[in-house]
Coordinates of C-alpha atoms and ligand atoms in Angstrom, one line a residue:
X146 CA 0.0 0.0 0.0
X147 CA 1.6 3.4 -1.1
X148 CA 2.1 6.4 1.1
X149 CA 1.5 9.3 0.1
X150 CA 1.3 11.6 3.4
X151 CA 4.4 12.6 2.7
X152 CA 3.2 16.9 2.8
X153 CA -0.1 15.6 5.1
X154 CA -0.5 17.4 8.8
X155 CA 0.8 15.3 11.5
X156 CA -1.6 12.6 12.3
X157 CA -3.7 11.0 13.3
X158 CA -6.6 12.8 12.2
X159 CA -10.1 11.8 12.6
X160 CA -10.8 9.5 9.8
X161 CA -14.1 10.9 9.2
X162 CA -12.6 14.3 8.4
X163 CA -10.8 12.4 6.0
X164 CA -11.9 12.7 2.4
X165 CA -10.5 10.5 -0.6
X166 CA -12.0 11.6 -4.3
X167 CA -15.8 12.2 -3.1
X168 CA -15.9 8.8 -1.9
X169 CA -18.1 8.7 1.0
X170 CA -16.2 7.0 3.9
X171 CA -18.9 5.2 6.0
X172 CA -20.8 3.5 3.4
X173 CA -21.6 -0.7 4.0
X174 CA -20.4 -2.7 1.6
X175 CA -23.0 -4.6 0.2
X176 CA -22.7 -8.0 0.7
X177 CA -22.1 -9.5 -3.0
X178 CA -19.5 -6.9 -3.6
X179 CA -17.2 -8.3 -1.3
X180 CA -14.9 -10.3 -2.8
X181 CA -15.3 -14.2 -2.1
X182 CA -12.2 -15.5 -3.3
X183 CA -9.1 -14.4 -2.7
X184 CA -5.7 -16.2 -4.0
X185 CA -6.0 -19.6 -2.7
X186 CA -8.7 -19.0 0.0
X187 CA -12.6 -19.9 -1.2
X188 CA -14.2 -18.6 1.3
X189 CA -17.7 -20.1 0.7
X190 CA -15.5 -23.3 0.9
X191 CA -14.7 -23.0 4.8
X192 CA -16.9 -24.2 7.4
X193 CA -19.8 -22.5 8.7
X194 CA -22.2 -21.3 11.4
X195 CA -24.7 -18.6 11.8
X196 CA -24.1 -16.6 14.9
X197 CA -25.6 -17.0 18.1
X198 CA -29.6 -16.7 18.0
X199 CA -29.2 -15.8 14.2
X200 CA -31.4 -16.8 11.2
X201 CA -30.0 -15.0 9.1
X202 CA -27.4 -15.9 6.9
X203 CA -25.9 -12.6 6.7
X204 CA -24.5 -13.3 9.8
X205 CA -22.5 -16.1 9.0
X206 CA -19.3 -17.1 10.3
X207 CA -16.6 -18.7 8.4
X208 CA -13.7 -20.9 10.5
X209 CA -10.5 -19.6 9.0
X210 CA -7.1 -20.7 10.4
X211 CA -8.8 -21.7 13.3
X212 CA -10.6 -18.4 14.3
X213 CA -14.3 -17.7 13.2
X214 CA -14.8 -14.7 11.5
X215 CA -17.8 -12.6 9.7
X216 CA -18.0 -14.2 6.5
X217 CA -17.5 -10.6 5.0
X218 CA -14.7 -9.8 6.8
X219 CA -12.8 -13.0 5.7
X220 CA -11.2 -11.5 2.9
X221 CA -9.8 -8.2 5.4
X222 CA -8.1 -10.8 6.9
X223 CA -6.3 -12.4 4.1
X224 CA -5.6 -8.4 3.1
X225 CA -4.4 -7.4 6.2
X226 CA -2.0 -10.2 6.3
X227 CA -1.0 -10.3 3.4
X228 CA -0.7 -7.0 1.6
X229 CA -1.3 -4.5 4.0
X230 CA 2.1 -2.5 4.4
X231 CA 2.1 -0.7 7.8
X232 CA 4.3 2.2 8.3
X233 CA 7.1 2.4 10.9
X234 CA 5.2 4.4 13.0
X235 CA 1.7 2.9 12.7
X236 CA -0.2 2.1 15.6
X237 CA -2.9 -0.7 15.6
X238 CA -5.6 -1.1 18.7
X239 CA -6.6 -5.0 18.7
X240 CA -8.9 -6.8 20.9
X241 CA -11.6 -8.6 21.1
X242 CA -15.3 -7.3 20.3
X243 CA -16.7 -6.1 24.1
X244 CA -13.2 -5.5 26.1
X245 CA -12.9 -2.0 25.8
X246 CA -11.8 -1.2 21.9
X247 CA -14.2 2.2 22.2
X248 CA -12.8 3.5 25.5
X249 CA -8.8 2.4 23.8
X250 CA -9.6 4.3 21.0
X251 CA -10.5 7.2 22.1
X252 CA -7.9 7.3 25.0
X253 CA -5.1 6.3 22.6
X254 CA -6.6 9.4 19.5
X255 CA -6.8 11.5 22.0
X256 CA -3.4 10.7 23.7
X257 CA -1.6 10.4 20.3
X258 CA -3.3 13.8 18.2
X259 CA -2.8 15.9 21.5
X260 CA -0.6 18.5 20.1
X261 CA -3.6 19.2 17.4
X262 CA -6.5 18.6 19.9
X263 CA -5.4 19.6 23.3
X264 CA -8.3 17.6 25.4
X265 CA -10.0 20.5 27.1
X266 CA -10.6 22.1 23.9
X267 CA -13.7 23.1 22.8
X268 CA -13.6 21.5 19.3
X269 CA -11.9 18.3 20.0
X270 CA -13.2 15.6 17.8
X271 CA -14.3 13.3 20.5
X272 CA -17.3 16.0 20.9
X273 CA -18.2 16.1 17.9
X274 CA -17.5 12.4 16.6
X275 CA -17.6 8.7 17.9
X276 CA -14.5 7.1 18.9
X277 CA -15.0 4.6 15.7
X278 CA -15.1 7.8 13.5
X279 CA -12.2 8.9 14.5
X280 CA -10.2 5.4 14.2
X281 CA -11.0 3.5 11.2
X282 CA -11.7 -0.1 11.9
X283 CA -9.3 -2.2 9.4
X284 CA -11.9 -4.9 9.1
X285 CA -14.5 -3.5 7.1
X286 CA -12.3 -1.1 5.0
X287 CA -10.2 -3.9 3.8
X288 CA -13.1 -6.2 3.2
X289 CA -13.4 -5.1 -0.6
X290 CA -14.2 -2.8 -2.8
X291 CA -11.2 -0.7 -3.1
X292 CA -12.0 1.3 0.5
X293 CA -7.9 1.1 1.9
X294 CA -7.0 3.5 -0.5
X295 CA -8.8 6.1 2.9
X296 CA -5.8 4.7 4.8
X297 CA -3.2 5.7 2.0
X298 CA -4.6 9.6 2.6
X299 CA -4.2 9.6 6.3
X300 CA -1.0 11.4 7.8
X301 CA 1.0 9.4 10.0
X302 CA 1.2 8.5 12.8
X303 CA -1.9 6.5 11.7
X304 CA -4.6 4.7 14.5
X305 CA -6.4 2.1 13.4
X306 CA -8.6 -0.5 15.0
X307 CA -9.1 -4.5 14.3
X308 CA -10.6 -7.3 16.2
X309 CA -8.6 -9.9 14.0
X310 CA -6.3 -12.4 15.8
X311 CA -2.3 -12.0 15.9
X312 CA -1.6 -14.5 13.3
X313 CA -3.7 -12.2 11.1
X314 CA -2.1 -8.9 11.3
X315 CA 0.7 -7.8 8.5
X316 CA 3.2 -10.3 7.9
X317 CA 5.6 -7.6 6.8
X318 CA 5.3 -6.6 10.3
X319 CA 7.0 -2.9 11.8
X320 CA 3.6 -1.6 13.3
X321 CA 2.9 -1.2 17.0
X322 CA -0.1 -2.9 18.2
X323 CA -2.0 -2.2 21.6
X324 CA -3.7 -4.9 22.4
X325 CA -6.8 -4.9 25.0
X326 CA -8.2 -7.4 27.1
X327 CA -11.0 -8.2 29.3
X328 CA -12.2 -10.8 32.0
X329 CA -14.1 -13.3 29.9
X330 CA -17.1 -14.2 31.7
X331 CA -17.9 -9.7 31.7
X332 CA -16.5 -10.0 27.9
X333 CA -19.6 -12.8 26.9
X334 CA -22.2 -10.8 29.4
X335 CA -20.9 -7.7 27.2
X336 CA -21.6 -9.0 24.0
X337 CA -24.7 -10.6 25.3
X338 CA -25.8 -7.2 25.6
X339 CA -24.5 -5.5 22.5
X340 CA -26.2 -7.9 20.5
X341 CA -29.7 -8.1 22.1
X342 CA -29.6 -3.7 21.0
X343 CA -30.3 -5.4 17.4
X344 CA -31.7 -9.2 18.6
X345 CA -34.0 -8.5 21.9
X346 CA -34.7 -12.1 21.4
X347 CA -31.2 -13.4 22.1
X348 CA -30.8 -15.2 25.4
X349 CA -28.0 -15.0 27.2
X350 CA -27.6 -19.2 27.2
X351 CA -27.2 -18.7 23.4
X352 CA -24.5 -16.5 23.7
X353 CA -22.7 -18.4 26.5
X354 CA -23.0 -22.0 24.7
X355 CA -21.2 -20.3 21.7
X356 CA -18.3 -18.6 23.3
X357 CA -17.7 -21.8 25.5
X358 CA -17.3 -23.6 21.9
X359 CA -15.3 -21.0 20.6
X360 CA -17.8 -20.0 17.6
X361 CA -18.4 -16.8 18.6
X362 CA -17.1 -13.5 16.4
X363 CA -13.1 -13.8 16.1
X364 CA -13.5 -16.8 18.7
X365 CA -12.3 -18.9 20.8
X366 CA -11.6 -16.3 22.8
X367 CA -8.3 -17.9 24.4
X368 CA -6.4 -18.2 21.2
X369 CA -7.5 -14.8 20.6
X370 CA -6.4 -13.6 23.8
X371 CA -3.0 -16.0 24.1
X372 CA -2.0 -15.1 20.7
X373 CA -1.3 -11.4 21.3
X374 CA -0.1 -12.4 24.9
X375 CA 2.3 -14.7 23.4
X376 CA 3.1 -11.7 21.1
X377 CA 3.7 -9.1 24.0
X378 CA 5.6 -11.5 25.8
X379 CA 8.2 -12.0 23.0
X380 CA 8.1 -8.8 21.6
X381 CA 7.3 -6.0 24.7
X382 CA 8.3 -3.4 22.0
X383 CA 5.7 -4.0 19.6
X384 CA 2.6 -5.4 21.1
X385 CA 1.8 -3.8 24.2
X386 CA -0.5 -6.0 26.3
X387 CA -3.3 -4.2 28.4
X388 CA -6.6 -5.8 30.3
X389 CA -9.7 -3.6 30.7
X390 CA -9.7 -3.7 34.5
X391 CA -6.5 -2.0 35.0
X392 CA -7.6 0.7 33.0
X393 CA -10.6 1.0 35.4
X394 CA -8.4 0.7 38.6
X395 CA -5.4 3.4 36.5
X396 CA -6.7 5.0 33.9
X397 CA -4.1 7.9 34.2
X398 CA -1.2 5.5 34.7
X399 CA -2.3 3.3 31.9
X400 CA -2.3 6.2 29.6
X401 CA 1.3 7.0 30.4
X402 CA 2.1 3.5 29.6
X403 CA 0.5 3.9 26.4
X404 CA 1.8 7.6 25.7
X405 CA 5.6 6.0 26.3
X406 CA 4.7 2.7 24.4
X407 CA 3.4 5.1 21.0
X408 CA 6.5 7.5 21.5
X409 CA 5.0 10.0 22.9
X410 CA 5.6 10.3 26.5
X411 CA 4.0 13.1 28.6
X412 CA 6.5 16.2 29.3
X413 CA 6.5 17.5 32.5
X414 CA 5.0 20.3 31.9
X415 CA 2.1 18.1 30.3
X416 CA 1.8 16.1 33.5
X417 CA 1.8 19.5 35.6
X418 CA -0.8 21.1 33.1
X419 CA -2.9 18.2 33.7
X420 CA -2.8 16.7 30.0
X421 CA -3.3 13.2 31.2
X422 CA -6.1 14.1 33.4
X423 CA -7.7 15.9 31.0
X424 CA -7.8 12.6 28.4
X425 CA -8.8 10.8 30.8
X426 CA -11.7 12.8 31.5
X427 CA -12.7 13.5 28.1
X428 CA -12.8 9.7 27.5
X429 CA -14.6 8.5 30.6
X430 CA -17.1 6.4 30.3
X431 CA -19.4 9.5 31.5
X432 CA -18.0 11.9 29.1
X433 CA -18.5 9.5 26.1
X434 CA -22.1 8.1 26.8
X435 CA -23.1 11.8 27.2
X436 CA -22.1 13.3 23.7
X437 CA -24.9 14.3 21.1
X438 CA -23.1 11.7 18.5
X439 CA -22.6 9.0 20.7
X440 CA -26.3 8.9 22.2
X441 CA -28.0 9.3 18.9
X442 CA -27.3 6.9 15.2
X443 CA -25.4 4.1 14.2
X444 CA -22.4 2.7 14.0
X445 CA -20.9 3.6 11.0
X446 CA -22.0 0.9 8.0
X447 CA -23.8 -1.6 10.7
X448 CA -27.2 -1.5 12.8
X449 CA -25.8 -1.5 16.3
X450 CA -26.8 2.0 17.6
X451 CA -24.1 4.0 19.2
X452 CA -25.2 4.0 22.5
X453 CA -24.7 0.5 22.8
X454 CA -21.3 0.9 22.6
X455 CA -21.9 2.6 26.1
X456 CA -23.1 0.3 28.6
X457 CA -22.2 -0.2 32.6
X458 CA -18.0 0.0 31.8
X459 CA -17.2 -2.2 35.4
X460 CA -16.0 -5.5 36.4
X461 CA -17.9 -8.4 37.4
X462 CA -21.1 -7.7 35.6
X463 CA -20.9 -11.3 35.0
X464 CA -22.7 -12.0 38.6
X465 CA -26.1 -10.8 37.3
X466 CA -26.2 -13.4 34.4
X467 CA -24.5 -16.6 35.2
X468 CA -25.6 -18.9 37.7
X469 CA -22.3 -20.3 39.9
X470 CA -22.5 -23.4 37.5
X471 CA -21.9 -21.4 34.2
X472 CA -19.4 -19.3 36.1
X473 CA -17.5 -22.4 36.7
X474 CA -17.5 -23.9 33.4
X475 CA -16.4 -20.8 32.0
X476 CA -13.6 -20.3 34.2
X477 CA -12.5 -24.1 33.7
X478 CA -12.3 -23.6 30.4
X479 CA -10.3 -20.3 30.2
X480 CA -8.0 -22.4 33.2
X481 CA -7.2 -25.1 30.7
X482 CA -6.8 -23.2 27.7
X483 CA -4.2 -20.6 29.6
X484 CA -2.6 -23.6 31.8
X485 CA 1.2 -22.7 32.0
X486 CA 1.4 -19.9 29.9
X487 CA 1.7 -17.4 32.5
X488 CA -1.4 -15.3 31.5
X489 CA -4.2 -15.8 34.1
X490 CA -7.5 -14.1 34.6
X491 CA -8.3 -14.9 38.7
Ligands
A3P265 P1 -20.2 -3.2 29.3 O1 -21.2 -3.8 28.3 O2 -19.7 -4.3 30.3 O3 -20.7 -2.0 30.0 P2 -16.2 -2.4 23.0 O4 -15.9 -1.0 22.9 O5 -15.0 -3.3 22.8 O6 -17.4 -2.8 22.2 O7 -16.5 -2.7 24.6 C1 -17.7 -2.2 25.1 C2 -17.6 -2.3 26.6 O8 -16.8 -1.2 27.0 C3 -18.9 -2.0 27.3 O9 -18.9 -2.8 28.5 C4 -18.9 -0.5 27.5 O10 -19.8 -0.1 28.5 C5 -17.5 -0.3 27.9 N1 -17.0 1.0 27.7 C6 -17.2 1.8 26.7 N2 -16.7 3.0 26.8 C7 -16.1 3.0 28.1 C8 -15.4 4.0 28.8 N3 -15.2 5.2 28.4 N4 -14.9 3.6 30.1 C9 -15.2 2.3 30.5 N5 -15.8 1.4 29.9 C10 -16.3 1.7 28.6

């Protein structure tokens, strides 16, 4: 993919502000314009299943290289891996759907576009735009139809955002990647949630039964999360590993960690004018809920409305859904599947 940001502002900019030949950058791809084959892969020839509580076949999921993703999103992952071209100073937020990616992405746009958007100012872009309009989400824009060539106009640094596992992300490598995570059982009573804004009929059972067999979006969960562990573990410089919960307990000090981890640490004078205060204020959970273009639409190109993005943001929701027996099972699982690799959840 070609750069050509070369006489661009410093970035990152809100990718919504971002406009490449009158092509409008939110629109959904319909569904027969993505592309189904790609090199080798067929991807109406990998298995399938229909996600949780879903008749519909739109919302298919297709097993590839061990991880079940949309159907439409299969091909993002083949171009993501194999001819996306990240630049030095990239930064990728990845996680898994439900752990946190809206509150990362506005903590790390706000921490990383700073010196453009001080956070107390009036016209910072987190008042005016969602999180997800300010990061574009790799996933659907390199799902088909031509929509990367958005990411060649951006300035770098870029932010992006994806949900797809490690072994998935550029093979040429040289990108930073912040990775989020979140307490499983609260990730599946998360998602539970989401879902039911578009599905009131899902149950919650439907939803648990899935992510316990692994074929839920971007599932099983543990290779998900193990992978980019595994990542951070032997590459600290590239993949920085961070769990939703510690941002709850240390917001502040996790945005340091983040700042430092980008390249951009706080001054002092930052830290004594209250810069990383003021980010984390602007991004609370409070702050973001409360905005005009979080409360009202949809999320760009899907039918989940915004303010389901926005839920109860604590830890150990999980209580009010799962009897002590589901609790268990869960936790036996994610026990087995992390067994001696020094990544734990208790
Ligand atoms: P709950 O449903 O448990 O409340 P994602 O952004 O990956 O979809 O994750 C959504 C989860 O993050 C939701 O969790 C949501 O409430 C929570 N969340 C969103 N913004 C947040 C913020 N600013 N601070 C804390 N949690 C936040």
């Amino acid at each position: 993919m070609a750069t050509n940001a070369a006489s661009a502002p410093a970035g990152p900019v809100p990718f919504k502000d971002v406009v490449v030949d009158n092509v409008d950058l939110v629109t959904t791809m319909p569904a027969e314009r993505y592309s189904k084959d790609d090199g080798d892969v067929l991807v109406s020839a990998l298995p399938s299943k229909l996600v949780a509580g879903s008749t519909n076949s739109q919302r298919m999921l297709r097993c590839y290289q061990g991880f079940w993703l949309p159907e439409s999103f299969v091909p993002a992952a083949i171009g993501l891996h194999r001819r996306f071209v990240p630049r030095p100073n990239d930064v990728i937020i990845a996680s898994l759907p439900k752990c946190g990616t809206t509150w990362l992405n506005a903590l790390a746009f706000a921490t990383m576009a700073r010196r453009s958007y001080p956070p107390a100012g009036a016209d910072h872009p987190l008042l005016r735009l969602s999180p997800h309009q300010c990061v574009p989400f790799l996933d659907a824009l390199l799902a088909g139809g031509g929509r990367e060539a958005r990411l060649d106009a951006l300035p770098s640094p870029r932010l992006m955002y994806t949900h797809m596992p490690q072994t998935m992300l550029p093979r040429a490598g040289g990108c930073r990647v912040v990775y989020i995570c979140r307490e499983p059982k609260d990730t599946a009573v998360s998602l539970w949630h989401f879902r039911r804004s578009i599905h009131p009929e899902l149950s919650f059972a439907d939803t648990f039964e899935s992510i316990c067999g692994g074929a839920n979006p971007y599932g099983p969960f543990w290779d998900h999360i193990l992978g980019y562990w595994r990542a951070s573990e032997s590459g600290p410089e590239n993949v920085l590993f961070l769990r939703y919960e510690e941002l709850l307990r240390d917001p502040a000090e996790n945005v340091r960690k983040l700042a430092r981890f980008v390249g951009m640490p706080f001054s002092q004078a930052e830290e004594e004018a209250g810069v990383v205060r003021g980010i984390v204020e602007l991004c609370s959970l409070e702050s973001l809920k409360n905005q005009e273009v979080n409360r009202n639409g949809y999320m760009d190109g899907l039918k989940f409305p915004r303010k389901a993005l926005f839920r109860k943001g604590v830890a150990g929701d999980w209580v009010n859904h799962m009897t002590p027996e589901m609790a268990r099972r869960m936790d036996e699982i994610v026990a087995d599947k992390l067994r001696a690799t020094g990544l734990t959840f208790q």
